[in-house]
mmCIF file of C-alpha atoms in Angstrom:
data_model
loop_
_atom_site.group_PDB
_atom_site.id
_atom_site.type_symbol
_atom_site.label_atom_id
_atom_site.label_comp_id
_atom_site.label_asym_id
_atom_site.label_seq_id
_atom_site.Cartn_x
_atom_site.Cartn_y
_atom_site.Cartn_z
ATOM 1 C CA MET V 1 12.741 -8.271 32.450
ATOM 2 C CA PRO V 2 10.620 -7.897 29.267
ATOM 3 C CA LEU V 3 10.763 -10.693 26.689
ATOM 4 C CA PHE V 4 11.066 -9.741 22.995
ATOM 5 C CA LYS V 5 10.314 -11.767 19.894
ATOM 6 C CA TYR V 6 12.391 -11.013 16.808
ATOM 7 C CA ILE V 7 12.419 -11.899 13.116
ATOM 8 C CA GLY V 8 15.485 -11.213 11.008
ATOM 9 C CA ARG V 9 17.795 -12.640 8.411
ATOM 10 C CA ASP V 10 21.377 -13.874 8.583
ATOM 11 C CA ASN V 11 24.279 -13.228 6.188
ATOM 12 C CA GLN V 12 22.857 -15.855 3.758
ATOM 13 C CA GLY V 13 19.440 -14.201 3.701
ATOM 14 C CA ASN V 14 17.755 -16.989 5.683
ATOM 15 C CA THR V 15 14.926 -16.108 8.040
ATOM 16 C CA VAL V 16 15.853 -16.290 11.720
ATOM 17 C CA LYS V 17 13.287 -16.168 14.534
ATOM 18 C CA GLY V 18 13.816 -16.176 18.268
ATOM 19 C CA GLU V 19 13.198 -14.658 21.676
ATOM 20 C CA LEU V 20 15.434 -12.815 24.102
ATOM 21 C CA GLU V 21 15.255 -10.734 27.249
ATOM 22 C CA ALA V 22 16.232 -7.071 27.250
ATOM 23 C CA ILE V 23 15.532 -3.939 29.253
ATOM 24 C CA SER V 24 14.264 -2.006 26.220
ATOM 25 C CA LYS V 25 13.436 -2.534 22.563
ATOM 26 C CA ASP V 26 16.605 -0.647 21.461
ATOM 27 C CA LEU V 27 18.750 -2.985 23.524
ATOM 28 C CA ALA V 28 16.887 -5.984 22.031
ATOM 29 C CA VAL V 29 17.678 -4.741 18.509
ATOM 30 C CA ASP V 30 21.325 -4.339 19.530
ATOM 31 C CA LEU V 31 21.468 -7.870 20.950
ATOM 32 C CA VAL V 32 19.927 -9.305 17.763
ATOM 33 C CA MET V 33 22.510 -7.552 15.571
ATOM 34 C CA ARG V 34 25.302 -8.847 17.791
ATOM 35 C CA LYS V 35 24.113 -12.330 16.845
ATOM 36 C CA GLY V 36 24.875 -11.463 13.212
ATOM 37 C CA VAL V 37 21.193 -11.102 12.360
ATOM 38 C CA LEU V 38 19.725 -8.074 10.574
ATOM 39 C CA PRO V 39 16.438 -7.476 12.437
ATOM 40 C CA ILE V 40 13.226 -7.103 10.417
ATOM 41 C CA GLU V 41 10.804 -6.992 13.330
ATOM 42 C CA VAL V 42 11.298 -6.803 17.086
ATOM 43 C CA LYS V 43 8.239 -6.789 19.350
ATOM 44 C CA GLU V 44 7.649 -7.195 23.063
ATOM 45 C CA LYS V 45 5.956 -10.467 23.930
ATOM 46 C CA ILE V 46 2.921 -9.942 26.141
ATOM 47 C CA ALA V 47 1.630 -12.341 28.788
ATOM 48 C CA GLY V 48 -0.767 -14.057 26.399
ATOM 49 C CA GLY V 49 2.175 -15.186 24.311
ATOM 50 C CA GLN V 50 1.439 -13.102 21.226
ATOM 51 C CA ALA V 51 3.300 -9.930 20.359
ATOM 52 C CA ILE V 52 1.054 -7.089 19.327
ATOM 53 C CA ASP V 53 1.681 -3.462 18.512
ATOM 54 C CA LEU V 54 -1.552 -1.566 17.905
ATOM 55 C CA SER V 55 0.295 1.727 17.500
ATOM 56 C CA SER V 56 1.873 0.443 14.282
ATOM 57 C CA ILE V 57 -1.575 0.167 12.705
ATOM 58 C CA PHE V 58 -1.999 3.942 12.675
ATOM 59 C CA ALA V 59 1.700 4.871 12.420
ATOM 60 C CA SER V 60 2.619 7.280 9.658
ATOM 61 C CA HIS V 61 5.293 6.560 7.073
ATOM 62 C CA ILE V 62 7.620 8.917 5.273
ATOM 63 C CA LYS V 63 6.441 10.515 2.088
ATOM 64 C CA LEU V 64 8.226 9.158 -0.965
ATOM 65 C CA PRO V 65 9.120 12.639 -2.363
ATOM 66 C CA ASP V 66 10.949 13.441 0.889
ATOM 67 C CA LEU V 67 12.852 10.143 0.721
ATOM 68 C CA ILE V 68 13.729 10.779 -2.926
ATOM 69 C CA VAL V 69 15.126 14.239 -2.150
ATOM 70 C CA PHE V 70 17.177 12.790 0.716
ATOM 71 C CA THR V 71 18.499 9.920 -1.440
ATOM 72 C CA ARG V 72 19.447 12.306 -4.275
ATOM 73 C CA GLN V 73 21.179 14.690 -1.903
ATOM 74 C CA ILE V 74 23.171 12.026 -0.072
ATOM 75 C CA TYR V 75 24.162 10.534 -3.454
ATOM 76 C CA SER V 76 25.610 13.895 -4.521
ATOM 77 C CA LEU V 77 27.398 14.320 -1.202
ATOM 78 C CA THR V 78 28.929 10.829 -1.112
ATOM 79 C CA LYS V 79 29.944 11.052 -4.770
ATOM 80 C CA ALA V 80 31.747 14.331 -3.949
ATOM 81 C CA GLY V 81 33.737 12.511 -1.274
ATOM 82 C CA ILE V 82 32.079 14.033 1.808
ATOM 83 C CA PRO V 83 32.205 11.663 4.811
ATOM 84 C CA ILE V 84 28.903 9.898 5.432
ATOM 85 C CA LEU V 85 28.551 11.176 9.019
ATOM 86 C CA ARG V 86 29.021 14.777 7.957
ATOM 87 C CA ALA V 87 26.588 14.302 5.042
ATOM 88 C CA LEU V 88 23.922 12.790 7.304
ATOM 89 C CA ASN V 89 24.325 15.534 9.877
ATOM 90 C CA GLY V 90 23.886 18.274 7.257
ATOM 91 C CA LEU V 91 20.820 16.615 5.770
ATOM 92 C CA ALA V 92 19.257 16.052 9.200
ATOM 93 C CA ASP V 93 19.527 19.796 9.857
ATOM 94 C CA SER V 94 18.168 20.850 6.451
ATOM 95 C CA THR V 95 15.278 18.400 5.789
ATOM 96 C CA HIS V 96 11.693 19.638 6.159
ATOM 97 C CA SER V 97 10.361 16.236 7.195
ATOM 98 C CA LYS V 98 10.355 15.856 11.017
ATOM 99 C CA LEU V 99 10.026 12.079 10.704
ATOM 100 C CA LEU V 100 13.106 11.890 8.475
ATOM 101 C CA SER V 101 15.047 14.400 10.593
ATOM 102 C CA ASP V 102 14.431 12.475 13.799
ATOM 103 C CA ALA V 103 15.379 9.222 12.104
ATOM 104 C CA LEU V 104 18.633 10.708 10.728
ATOM 105 C CA TYR V 105 19.646 12.070 14.147
ATOM 106 C CA ASP V 106 19.057 8.608 15.634
ATOM 107 C CA VAL V 107 21.027 7.010 12.804
ATOM 108 C CA LEU V 108 23.922 9.358 13.519
ATOM 109 C CA GLU V 109 23.835 8.522 17.208
ATOM 110 C CA ARG V 110 23.817 4.809 16.496
ATOM 111 C CA MET V 111 26.695 5.118 14.011
ATOM 112 C CA HIS V 112 28.738 6.985 16.655
ATOM 113 C CA ASN V 113 28.091 3.986 18.941
ATOM 114 C CA GLY V 114 29.512 1.550 16.373
ATOM 115 C CA TYR V 115 26.524 0.654 14.205
ATOM 116 C CA SER V 116 26.938 0.446 10.430
ATOM 117 C CA LEU V 117 24.741 2.698 8.293
ATOM 118 C CA SER V 118 22.458 -0.160 7.212
ATOM 119 C CA ALA V 119 22.066 -1.487 10.760
ATOM 120 C CA ALA V 120 21.221 1.989 12.068
ATOM 121 C CA MET V 121 18.685 2.546 9.287
ATOM 122 C CA SER V 122 17.010 -0.823 10.002
ATOM 123 C CA SER V 123 15.786 0.588 13.314
ATOM 124 C CA HIS V 124 13.471 2.962 11.399
ATOM 125 C CA PRO V 125 11.246 0.795 9.149
ATOM 126 C CA ARG V 126 8.708 3.670 8.750
ATOM 127 C CA VAL V 127 11.438 5.649 6.941
ATOM 128 C CA PHE V 128 13.765 3.094 5.370
ATOM 129 C CA SER V 129 12.190 -0.050 3.919
ATOM 130 C CA GLN V 130 13.825 -3.441 4.058
ATOM 131 C CA LEU V 131 14.754 -3.169 0.382
ATOM 132 C CA TYR V 132 16.356 0.213 1.021
ATOM 133 C CA VAL V 133 18.372 -1.077 3.998
ATOM 134 C CA SER V 134 19.476 -4.206 2.150
ATOM 135 C CA LEU V 135 20.802 -2.251 -0.812
ATOM 136 C CA ILE V 136 22.653 0.096 1.554
ATOM 137 C CA GLN V 137 24.216 -2.979 3.114
ATOM 138 C CA VAL V 138 25.300 -4.162 -0.345
ATOM 139 C CA GLY V 139 26.812 -0.726 -1.040
ATOM 140 C CA GLU V 140 28.741 -0.853 2.233
ATOM 141 C CA ASN V 141 30.105 -4.310 1.462
ATOM 142 C CA THR V 142 31.134 -3.451 -2.115
ATOM 143 C CA GLY V 143 32.338 0.111 -1.482
ATOM 144 C CA GLN V 144 29.852 1.495 -4.025
ATOM 145 C CA LEU V 145 27.501 3.338 -1.695
ATOM 146 C CA ASP V 146 27.130 6.321 -4.045
ATOM 147 C CA ARG V 147 26.008 4.077 -6.938
ATOM 148 C CA ILE V 148 23.447 2.367 -4.659
ATOM 149 C CA PHE V 149 22.022 5.746 -3.659
ATOM 150 C CA LEU V 150 21.670 6.658 -7.317
ATOM 151 C CA GLN V 151 19.883 3.377 -8.099
ATOM 152 C CA LEU V 152 17.565 3.860 -5.146
ATOM 153 C CA SER V 153 16.666 7.386 -6.160
ATOM 154 C CA GLU V 154 15.819 6.309 -9.721
ATOM 155 C CA TYR V 155 13.766 3.378 -8.428
ATOM 156 C CA LEU V 156 11.827 5.598 -6.002
ATOM 157 C CA GLU V 157 11.159 8.204 -8.731
ATOM 158 C CA LEU V 158 9.620 5.512 -10.964
ATOM 159 C CA GLU V 159 7.529 4.346 -7.991
ATOM 160 C CA VAL V 160 6.197 7.885 -7.459
ATOM 161 C CA GLU V 161 5.318 8.250 -11.151
ATOM 162 C CA THR V 162 3.351 4.988 -11.100
ATOM 163 C CA ARG V 163 1.424 6.044 -8.012
ATOM 164 C CA LYS V 164 0.630 9.440 -9.559
ATOM 165 C CA ARG V 165 -0.784 7.778 -12.651
ATOM 166 C CA VAL V 166 -2.990 5.467 -10.572
ATOM 167 C CA LYS V 167 -4.265 8.373 -8.433
ATOM 168 C CA SER V 168 -4.960 10.463 -11.541
ATOM 169 C CA ALA V 169 -7.028 7.685 -13.069
ATOM 170 C CA MET V 170 -9.001 7.182 -9.830
ATOM 171 C CA ARG V 171 -9.682 10.889 -9.278
ATOM 172 C CA TYR V 172 -12.784 11.118 -11.484
ATOM 173 C CA PRO V 173 -14.657 8.056 -10.149
ATOM 174 C CA SER V 174 -13.722 8.978 -6.570
ATOM 175 C CA PHE V 175 -15.120 12.487 -7.056
ATOM 176 C CA VAL V 176 -18.349 11.128 -8.527
ATOM 177 C CA LEU V 177 -18.847 8.647 -5.673
ATOM 178 C CA MET V 178 -18.163 11.332 -3.071
ATOM 179 C CA ALA V 179 -20.648 13.651 -4.747
ATOM 180 C CA LEU V 180 -23.249 10.866 -4.700
ATOM 181 C CA ALA V 181 -22.629 10.247 -1.000
ATOM 182 C CA VAL V 182 -23.052 13.953 -0.213
ATOM 183 C CA ALA V 183 -26.223 14.063 -2.343
ATOM 184 C CA MET V 184 -27.683 11.116 -0.427
ATOM 185 C CA VAL V 185 -27.007 12.841 2.926
ATOM 186 C CA ILE V 186 -28.634 16.078 1.759
ATOM 187 C CA LEU V 187 -31.659 14.206 0.381
ATOM 188 C CA ASN V 188 -32.158 12.275 3.606
ATOM 189 C CA ILE V 189 -31.762 15.285 5.902
ATOM 190 C CA TYR V 190 -33.503 18.113 3.991
ATOM 191 C CA VAL V 191 -35.402 17.023 0.880
ATOM 192 C CA ILE V 192 -37.236 13.813 1.839
ATOM 193 C CA PRO V 193 -38.449 15.108 5.247
ATOM 194 C CA THR V 194 -40.056 18.113 3.424
ATOM 195 C CA PHE V 195 -41.996 15.796 1.145
ATOM 196 C CA ALA V 196 -42.900 13.602 4.125
ATOM 197 C CA ASN V 197 -44.607 16.560 5.843
ATOM 198 C CA MET V 198 -46.498 17.418 2.651
ATOM 199 C CA PHE V 199 -47.707 13.822 2.171
ATOM 200 C CA ALA V 200 -48.806 13.713 5.820
ATOM 201 C CA LYS V 201 -50.950 16.861 5.410
ATOM 202 C CA PHE V 202 -52.786 15.423 2.397
ATOM 203 C CA HIS V 203 -53.114 11.959 3.988
ATOM 204 C CA ALA V 204 -52.040 10.518 0.707
ATOM 205 C CA GLU V 205 -51.796 6.778 0.160
ATOM 206 C CA LEU V 206 -48.110 6.130 -0.479
ATOM 207 C CA PRO V 207 -46.571 3.395 -2.637
ATOM 208 C CA TRP V 208 -44.025 1.069 -1.087
ATOM 209 C CA THR V 209 -41.075 2.865 -2.738
ATOM 210 C CA THR V 210 -42.104 6.117 -1.028
ATOM 211 C CA GLN V 211 -42.554 4.359 2.312
ATOM 212 C CA VAL V 212 -39.047 2.883 2.047
ATOM 213 C CA LEU V 213 -37.556 6.354 1.286
ATOM 214 C CA LEU V 214 -39.418 7.970 4.178
ATOM 215 C CA ALA V 215 -38.407 5.208 6.591
ATOM 216 C CA THR V 216 -34.765 5.438 5.500
ATOM 217 C CA SER V 217 -34.767 9.236 5.898
ATOM 218 C CA SER V 218 -36.431 9.021 9.332
ATOM 219 C CA PHE V 219 -33.881 6.454 10.525
ATOM 220 C CA PHE V 220 -30.995 8.593 9.206
ATOM 221 C CA VAL V 221 -32.300 11.796 10.899
ATOM 222 C CA ASN V 222 -33.148 10.213 14.234
ATOM 223 C CA TYR V 223 -30.204 7.843 14.586
ATOM 224 C CA TRP V 224 -27.398 9.643 12.781
ATOM 225 C CA SER V 225 -25.193 9.597 15.887
ATOM 226 C CA TYR V 226 -25.503 5.796 16.120
ATOM 227 C CA ILE V 227 -24.747 5.473 12.405
ATOM 228 C CA LEU V 228 -21.642 7.630 12.816
ATOM 229 C CA ALA V 229 -20.482 5.611 15.823
ATOM 230 C CA ALA V 230 -21.080 2.363 13.912
ATOM 231 C CA LEU V 231 -19.032 3.662 10.972
ATOM 232 C CA ILE V 232 -16.153 4.618 13.283
ATOM 233 C CA VAL V 233 -16.196 1.266 15.058
ATOM 234 C CA THR V 234 -16.337 -0.561 11.706
ATOM 235 C CA PHE V 235 -13.431 1.493 10.327
ATOM 236 C CA VAL V 236 -11.253 0.830 13.408
ATOM 237 C CA SER V 237 -12.178 -2.876 13.400
ATOM 238 C CA ILE V 238 -11.251 -3.200 9.727
ATOM 239 C CA LYS V 239 -7.948 -1.406 10.311
ATOM 240 C CA ILE V 240 -7.106 -3.759 13.182
ATOM 241 C CA TRP V 241 -8.126 -6.819 11.180
ATOM 242 C CA LEU V 242 -6.151 -5.727 8.149
ATOM 243 C CA GLY V 243 -3.202 -5.213 10.474
ATOM 244 C CA SER V 244 -3.350 -8.896 11.357
ATOM 245 C CA GLU V 245 -1.516 -11.490 9.281
ATOM 246 C CA LYS V 246 -4.668 -13.253 8.126
ATOM 247 C CA GLY V 247 -6.559 -10.036 7.354
ATOM 248 C CA ALA V 248 -3.654 -8.522 5.399
ATOM 249 C CA TYR V 249 -3.267 -11.701 3.338
ATOM 250 C CA TRP V 250 -6.988 -11.880 2.555
ATOM 251 C CA TRP V 251 -7.182 -8.235 1.536
ATOM 252 C CA ASP V 252 -4.003 -8.386 -0.615
ATOM 253 C CA LYS V 253 -5.374 -11.435 -2.409
ATOM 254 C CA TRP V 254 -8.886 -10.045 -2.851
ATOM 255 C CA LYS V 255 -7.896 -6.616 -4.180
ATOM 256 C CA LEU V 256 -6.108 -8.253 -7.101
ATOM 257 C CA ARG V 257 -9.457 -9.658 -8.172
ATOM 258 C CA ILE V 258 -11.478 -6.420 -8.036
ATOM 259 C CA PRO V 259 -13.103 -5.892 -11.450
ATOM 260 C CA ILE V 260 -11.342 -3.304 -13.632
ATOM 261 C CA ILE V 261 -9.028 -2.090 -10.829
ATOM 262 C CA GLY V 262 -7.526 -5.440 -9.797
ATOM 263 C CA SER V 263 -5.616 -6.003 -13.023
ATOM 264 C CA VAL V 264 -4.049 -2.533 -12.774
ATOM 265 C CA ILE V 265 -2.954 -3.176 -9.181
ATOM 266 C CA GLU V 266 -1.486 -6.572 -10.089
ATOM 267 C CA ARG V 267 0.480 -5.227 -13.084
ATOM 268 C CA SER V 268 1.850 -2.284 -11.095
ATOM 269 C CA LEU V 269 3.007 -4.664 -8.337
ATOM 270 C CA LEU V 270 4.645 -6.983 -10.859
ATOM 271 C CA ALA V 271 6.360 -3.960 -12.412
ATOM 272 C CA ARG V 272 7.675 -3.079 -8.938
ATOM 273 C CA PHE V 273 8.832 -6.681 -8.468
ATOM 274 C CA SER V 274 10.649 -6.779 -11.800
ATOM 275 C CA ARG V 275 12.303 -3.393 -11.249
ATOM 276 C CA SER V 276 13.357 -4.190 -7.674
ATOM 277 C CA PHE V 277 14.600 -7.656 -8.617
ATOM 278 C CA ALA V 278 16.676 -6.261 -11.475
ATOM 279 C CA MET V 279 18.173 -3.601 -9.201
ATOM 280 C CA MET V 280 19.123 -6.147 -6.567
ATOM 281 C CA LEU V 281 20.774 -8.457 -9.145
ATOM 282 C CA SER V 282 22.680 -5.629 -10.778
ATOM 283 C CA ALA V 283 23.943 -4.592 -7.331
ATOM 284 C CA GLY V 284 25.438 -8.089 -6.897
ATOM 285 C CA VAL V 285 22.901 -9.617 -4.492
ATOM 286 C CA PRO V 286 22.649 -13.446 -4.876
ATOM 287 C CA LEU V 287 19.509 -14.657 -6.670
ATOM 288 C CA ASN V 288 17.867 -16.355 -3.677
ATOM 289 C CA ASN V 289 18.619 -13.432 -1.341
ATOM 290 C CA ALA V 290 17.302 -10.968 -3.921
ATOM 291 C CA LEU V 291 14.017 -12.895 -4.203
ATOM 292 C CA TYR V 292 13.676 -12.903 -0.410
ATOM 293 C CA LEU V 293 14.188 -9.128 -0.163
ATOM 294 C CA VAL V 294 12.009 -8.254 -3.149
ATOM 295 C CA ALA V 295 9.185 -10.452 -1.811
ATOM 296 C CA TYR V 296 8.881 -8.050 1.134
ATOM 297 C CA ALA V 297 9.410 -4.951 -1.031
ATOM 298 C CA VAL V 298 6.352 -5.753 -3.191
ATOM 299 C CA ASP V 299 4.102 -4.879 -0.216
ATOM 300 C CA ASN V 300 1.521 -7.573 -0.967
ATOM 301 C CA ASN V 301 1.249 -10.639 1.256
ATOM 302 C CA PHE V 302 -0.282 -12.828 -1.447
ATOM 303 C CA LEU V 303 2.446 -12.067 -3.981
ATOM 304 C CA GLN V 304 5.017 -12.323 -1.199
ATOM 305 C CA GLU V 305 3.964 -15.912 -0.594
ATOM 306 C CA LYS V 306 4.331 -16.696 -4.284
ATOM 307 C CA MET V 307 7.795 -15.131 -4.470
ATOM 308 C CA LEU V 308 9.036 -16.881 -1.359
ATOM 309 C CA ALA V 309 7.881 -20.124 -2.998
ATOM 310 C CA MET V 310 10.004 -19.144 -6.030
ATOM 311 C CA ARG V 311 12.977 -18.659 -3.698
ATOM 312 C CA ALA V 312 12.410 -22.077 -2.135
ATOM 313 C CA GLY V 313 12.282 -23.631 -5.615
ATOM 314 C CA ILE V 314 15.572 -22.002 -6.635
ATOM 315 C CA GLU V 315 17.252 -23.173 -3.413
ATOM 316 C CA SER V 316 16.094 -26.724 -4.204
ATOM 317 C CA GLY V 317 17.871 -26.558 -7.596
ATOM 318 C CA GLU V 318 15.125 -25.374 -9.971
ATOM 319 C CA THR V 319 15.706 -22.665 -12.569
ATOM 320 C CA LEU V 320 14.262 -19.158 -12.305
ATOM 321 C CA LEU V 321 12.091 -19.847 -15.361
ATOM 322 C CA LYS V 322 10.579 -22.970 -13.827
ATOM 323 C CA THR V 323 9.810 -21.302 -10.527
ATOM 324 C CA ALA V 324 8.355 -18.245 -12.287
ATOM 325 C CA THR V 325 6.115 -20.510 -14.378
ATOM 326 C CA SER V 326 4.949 -22.387 -11.282
ATOM 327 C CA ALA V 327 4.044 -19.106 -9.576
ATOM 328 C CA ALA V 328 1.447 -18.444 -12.339
ATOM 329 C CA LEU V 329 1.960 -14.671 -12.060
ATOM 330 C CA PHE V 330 3.705 -13.705 -15.255
ATOM 331 C CA THR V 331 2.560 -13.434 -18.854
ATOM 332 C CA PRO V 332 4.113 -15.699 -21.501
ATOM 333 C CA LEU V 333 6.078 -12.729 -22.937
ATOM 334 C CA VAL V 334 7.690 -12.017 -19.566
ATOM 335 C CA LEU V 335 8.460 -15.701 -19.063
ATOM 336 C CA GLN V 336 10.178 -15.701 -22.451
ATOM 337 C CA MET V 337 12.261 -12.678 -21.372
ATOM 338 C CA ILE V 338 13.288 -14.513 -18.196
ATOM 339 C CA ALA V 339 14.251 -17.588 -20.234
ATOM 340 C CA VAL V 340 16.425 -15.479 -22.577
ATOM 341 C CA GLY V 341 17.952 -13.675 -19.578
ATOM 342 C CA GLU V 342 18.971 -16.968 -17.971
ATOM 343 C CA GLU V 343 20.514 -18.250 -21.221
ATOM 344 C CA THR V 344 22.505 -15.053 -21.818
ATOM 345 C CA GLY V 345 23.323 -14.238 -18.206
ATOM 346 C CA GLN V 346 21.516 -10.912 -18.428
ATOM 347 C CA VAL V 347 18.586 -11.544 -16.148
ATOM 348 C CA ASP V 348 18.722 -8.041 -14.639
ATOM 349 C CA GLU V 349 18.484 -6.353 -18.056
ATOM 350 C CA LEU V 350 15.611 -8.578 -19.167
ATOM 351 C CA LEU V 351 13.804 -7.936 -15.859
ATOM 352 C CA ASN V 352 14.073 -4.226 -16.530
ATOM 353 C CA GLU V 353 12.476 -4.874 -19.924
ATOM 354 C CA SER V 354 9.719 -6.823 -18.119
ATOM 355 C CA ALA V 355 9.167 -3.875 -15.783
ATOM 356 C CA ASP V 356 8.873 -1.544 -18.790
ATOM 357 C CA PHE V 357 6.366 -3.965 -20.352
ATOM 358 C CA TYR V 358 4.178 -4.045 -17.231
ATOM 359 C CA GLU V 359 4.364 -0.261 -16.845
ATOM 360 C CA ARG V 360 3.199 0.197 -20.438
ATOM 361 C CA GLU V 361 0.279 -2.123 -19.726
ATOM 362 C CA VAL V 362 -0.545 -0.132 -16.599
ATOM 363 C CA ASP V 363 -0.520 3.074 -18.632
ATOM 364 C CA TYR V 364 -2.862 1.542 -21.197
ATOM 365 C CA GLU V 365 -5.240 0.192 -18.507
ATOM 366 C CA LEU V 366 -5.274 3.540 -16.701
ATOM 367 C CA LYS V 367 -6.088 5.424 -19.897
ATOM 368 C CA ASN V 368 -9.049 3.135 -20.526
ATOM 369 C CA MET V 369 -10.156 2.879 -16.891
ATOM 370 C CA THR V 370 -12.368 5.978 -17.036
ATOM 371 C CA ALA V 371 -14.144 4.646 -20.128
ATOM 372 C CA LYS V 372 -14.803 1.340 -18.309
ATOM 373 C CA ILE V 373 -15.994 2.925 -15.074
ATOM 374 C CA GLU V 374 -18.238 5.579 -16.639
ATOM 375 C CA PRO V 375 -21.087 3.151 -17.548
ATOM 376 C CA ILE V 376 -21.090 1.853 -13.962
ATOM 377 C CA LEU V 377 -21.265 5.375 -12.535
ATOM 378 C CA ILE V 378 -24.037 6.318 -14.992
ATOM 379 C CA SER V 379 -26.001 3.232 -13.926
ATOM 380 C CA ILE V 380 -25.657 4.209 -10.254
ATOM 381 C CA VAL V 381 -26.851 7.762 -10.923
ATOM 382 C CA ALA V 382 -29.712 6.464 -13.068
ATOM 383 C CA GLY V 383 -30.715 4.097 -10.280
ATOM 384 C CA MET V 384 -30.824 6.965 -7.779
ATOM 385 C CA VAL V 385 -32.939 9.061 -10.143
ATOM 386 C CA LEU V 386 -35.299 6.136 -10.714
ATOM 387 C CA ILE V 387 -35.732 5.565 -6.969
ATOM 388 C CA LEU V 388 -36.434 9.259 -6.387
ATOM 389 C CA ALA V 389 -38.881 9.379 -9.294
ATOM 390 C CA LEU V 390 -40.786 6.349 -8.048
ATOM 391 C CA GLY V 391 -40.641 7.357 -4.399
ATOM 392 C CA ILE V 392 -41.234 11.124 -4.557
ATOM 393 C CA PHE V 393 -42.778 12.168 -7.841
ATOM 394 C CA THR V 394 -45.169 9.233 -8.320
ATOM 395 C CA PRO V 395 -47.310 10.073 -5.247
ATOM 396 C CA MET V 396 -47.175 13.767 -6.187
ATOM 397 C CA TRP V 397 -48.580 12.972 -9.634
ATOM 398 C CA ASP V 398 -51.263 10.800 -8.008
ATOM 399 C CA MET V 399 -52.197 13.668 -5.698
ATOM 400 C CA MET V 400 -52.366 16.157 -8.573
ATOM 401 C CA GLY V 401 -54.500 13.742 -10.580
ATOM 402 C CA ALA V 402 -56.855 13.308 -7.628
ATOM 403 C CA MET V 403 -57.152 17.089 -7.189
ATOM 404 C CA LYS V 404 -57.966 17.572 -10.896
ATOM 405 C CA GLY V 405 -60.582 14.835 -10.688
ATOM 406 C CA ARG V 406 -62.417 16.834 -8.074
#
């Protein structure tokens, strides 16, 4: 019988790990939940002793706009008093997303078999995140499921707006870099070989810059299939490595230090943390449990480690302000907001203010990002023009000068 490894959390939000035997993964999930544990990850353990799931590396996730529409619709239906099973069935029939539709039909089947809504949703992590499932669980326990759906829809809408702003700011530099890449391919395939034939006919003595260009073009034309294969292998290898725990941690830490872009990514993640944390606290989730859930909702392994350290500090008796200061993630203004929130008992409201602060900083950074990147792009284009001028036009001028001298 297959052996499965599972990671989950108990009613106090503590991490629980273990192994069990089951005929299938679905039965393993069911057995874990019968233990009173909400499963986060269930994987089959292979003979080598390490559970792997390569298919998850390339698995698609639901689009946020589809999830927002679903959350808004189910909020309206539950607020109107329509039973949850009937609401889910109607939305499963009407949604345009096949991934969401299949997930909802499975959720319905599981609920008919005795699962709660949150437990059924936890079986579809590509559709419903851990934060989403945890808030649904809070809504079930407090009888305020409609209010939770409303909070989730507002949170997801803010998330979409932030992503749109980031993509808009990156559109111009991405277009320029793509145009440069296409230009390099065209130069290597069509332009440089033409000049190479001309230089060969005149038996011209070529400078080293021209020789480098001709050698690069010849390598590109003759070995393009090997270059393409190497790029594909490199891409797949990087995807697999980033899917590992060590690779994901390294990348999440490194991308926060990328010049110009890193500060924007960090502020947007801290805005997500503050907004999610505030939403969890306002929903009535205990402070340590909220930190645990939000650490995984931030979607960054480096920040997740910092936030789990904050949770450990709070459980050992430290204040939220002290743990936040030790994490070295927040600006002095945000730390002051957290201090005031602890003194007044309005941590959730002050965290929302912190999220607004970070989002304003992200907006400012994004507006100035193009101005910061433009000099770099101009330098790259100028470097390409300089290389072409030295490598192509210099020998042509030498040839023309030699011809005039005759």
